Amino acid sequence: MDYLKAFAVGGLICVIGQILVDKTKLTPARILVSFVCAGVFLELFGLYGPLSEFAGAGAGVPLTGFGSTLCKGVIKAIDESGLMGILTGGLTAAAAGISAALLFGFLTALIFKSKPKK
């Protein structure tokens, strides 16, 4: 049942993204940034935690989950070190994910040869 919930919620997030791509003139970059911001605001108002508990990876893997992680990190860092936590909390909380993305991107660049678009 966990897989079904994760698939349903993750799929719904992707459907929203696809509708935005098809029906609006927003660029993909703006849509991605809006998903991160949506995750931040949903976490800020306490709505993303229950969604994440319900859907697991279906809510944690999409970019909304990254926004939620940034928000949780900032809130925790503000509690621990005051206003300076605004600058450090998000990066500290998301460091593992950012490091993994950089590492795998680098390894992919080493393995595959890029080609220019024609």
One Martini backbone bead per residue (centre of mass of N, CA, C, O) as a GRO file, in nm:
protein
  118
    1MET     BB    1   0.055   0.065  -0.017
    2ASP     BB    2   0.297   0.259  -0.016
    3TYR     BB    3   0.345   0.260  -0.322
    4LEU     BB    4   0.071   0.378  -0.404
    5LYS     BB    5   0.093   0.645  -0.250
    6ALA     BB    6   0.355   0.742  -0.381
    7PHE     BB    7   0.252   0.733  -0.674
    8ALA     BB    8   0.009   0.925  -0.645
    9VAL     BB    9   0.154   1.178  -0.536
   10GLY     BB   10   0.386   1.198  -0.740
   11GLY     BB   11   0.199   1.199  -0.989
   12LEU     BB   12   0.042   1.458  -0.915
   13ILE     BB   13   0.283   1.646  -0.925
   14CYS     BB   14   0.349   1.583  -1.225
   15VAL     BB   15   0.078   1.671  -1.342
   16ILE     BB   16   0.099   1.964  -1.262
   17GLY     BB   17   0.354   2.019  -1.426
   18GLN     BB   18   0.236   1.939  -1.706
   19ILE     BB   19   0.010   2.148  -1.709
   20LEU     BB   20   0.197   2.393  -1.693
   21VAL     BB   21   0.344   2.335  -1.958
   22ASP     BB   22   0.084   2.318  -2.152
   23LYS     BB   23  -0.105   2.585  -2.035
   24THR     BB   24   0.149   2.763  -2.017
   25LYS     BB   25   0.427   3.014  -2.041
   26LEU     BB   26   0.607   2.870  -1.865
   27THR     BB   27   0.901   2.787  -1.775
   28PRO     BB   28   1.067   2.527  -1.648
   29ALA     BB   29   1.224   2.693  -1.438
   30ARG     BB   30   0.973   2.825  -1.304
   31ILE     BB   31   0.838   2.565  -1.221
   32LEU     BB   32   1.063   2.456  -1.038
   33VAL     BB   33   1.069   2.699  -0.845
   34SER     BB   34   0.770   2.677  -0.762
   35PHE     BB   35   0.800   2.399  -0.626
   36VAL     BB   36   0.998   2.481  -0.410
   37CYS     BB   37   0.819   2.706  -0.288
   38ALA     BB   38   0.581   2.524  -0.219
   39GLY     BB   39   0.738   2.350  -0.015
   40VAL     BB   40   0.802   2.577   0.179
   41PHE     BB   41   0.510   2.671   0.241
   42LEU     BB   42   0.396   2.398   0.334
   43GLU     BB   43   0.598   2.371   0.570
   44LEU     BB   44   0.542   2.640   0.715
   45PHE     BB   45   0.218   2.547   0.752
   46GLY     BB   46   0.219   2.220   0.810
   47LEU     BB   47   0.151   2.032   0.533
   48TYR     BB   48   0.404   1.845   0.446
   49GLY     BB   49   0.438   1.640   0.671
   50PRO     BB   50   0.176   1.471   0.633
   51LEU     BB   51   0.232   1.407   0.335
   52SER     BB   52   0.504   1.260   0.386
   53GLU     BB   53   0.389   1.040   0.573
   54PHE     BB   54   0.189   0.924   0.363
   55ALA     BB   55   0.396   0.910   0.087
   56GLY     BB   56   0.688   0.959   0.123
   57ALA     BB   57   0.864   0.955  -0.165
   58GLY     BB   58   0.629   1.101  -0.321
   59ALA     BB   59   0.714   1.376  -0.152
   60GLY     BB   60   1.043   1.376  -0.130
   61VAL     BB   61   1.155   1.374  -0.433
   62PRO     BB   62   1.043   1.608  -0.525
   63LEU     BB   63   1.088   1.951  -0.522
   64THR     BB   64   0.906   1.993  -0.276
   65GLY     BB   65   1.097   1.836  -0.084
   66PHE     BB   66   1.333   2.033  -0.104
   67GLY     BB   67   1.184   2.276   0.014
   68SER     BB   68   1.120   2.142   0.283
   69THR     BB   69   1.412   2.094   0.370
   70LEU     BB   70   1.499   2.388   0.373
   71CYS     BB   71   1.292   2.486   0.582
   72LYS     BB   72   1.371   2.300   0.817
   73GLY     BB   73   1.665   2.400   0.835
   74VAL     BB   74   1.603   2.695   0.900
   75ILE     BB   75   1.436   2.656   1.154
   76LYS     BB   76   1.655   2.505   1.314
   77ALA     BB   77   1.881   2.726   1.290
   78ILE     BB   78   1.725   2.952   1.431
   79ASP     BB   79   1.693   2.805   1.704
   80GLU     BB   80   2.013   2.773   1.746
   81SER     BB   81   2.143   3.074   1.593
   82GLY     BB   82   1.939   3.246   1.474
   83LEU     BB   83   1.953   3.457   1.202
   84MET     BB   84   2.196   3.299   1.073
   85GLY     BB   85   2.017   3.048   0.986
   86ILE     BB   86   1.914   3.157   0.715
   87LEU     BB   87   2.198   3.101   0.566
   88THR     BB   88   2.261   2.785   0.676
   89GLY     BB   89   2.020   2.576   0.697
   90GLY     BB   90   1.957   2.481   0.406
   91LEU     BB   91   2.242   2.369   0.332
   92THR     BB   92   2.270   2.172   0.565
   93ALA     BB   93   2.012   1.998   0.504
   94ALA     BB   94   2.098   1.963   0.171
   95ALA     BB   95   2.391   1.851   0.136
   96ALA     BB   96   2.357   1.556   0.045
   97GLY     BB   97   2.191   1.608  -0.215
   98ILE     BB   98   2.388   1.805  -0.350
   99SER     BB   99   2.635   1.619  -0.350
  100ALA     BB  100   2.510   1.391  -0.517
  101ALA     BB  101   2.448   1.556  -0.770
  102LEU     BB  102   2.741   1.637  -0.829
  103LEU     BB  103   2.868   1.356  -0.843
  104PHE     BB  104   2.680   1.230  -1.064
  105GLY     BB  105   2.733   1.447  -1.275
  106PHE     BB  106   3.037   1.400  -1.298
  107LEU     BB  107   3.031   1.097  -1.371
  108THR     BB  108   2.863   1.134  -1.627
  109ALA     BB  109   3.070   1.321  -1.771
  110LEU     BB  110   3.293   1.098  -1.782
  111ILE     BB  111   3.135   0.870  -1.939
  112PHE     BB  112   2.999   1.083  -2.122
  113LYS     BB  113   2.956   1.235  -2.435
  114SER     BB  114   2.899   1.533  -2.548
  115LYS     BB  115   2.652   1.692  -2.762
  116PRO     BB  116   2.551   1.889  -2.990
  117LYS     BB  117   2.303   2.058  -3.110
  118LYS     BB  118   2.108   2.051  -3.433
   0.00000   0.00000   0.00000
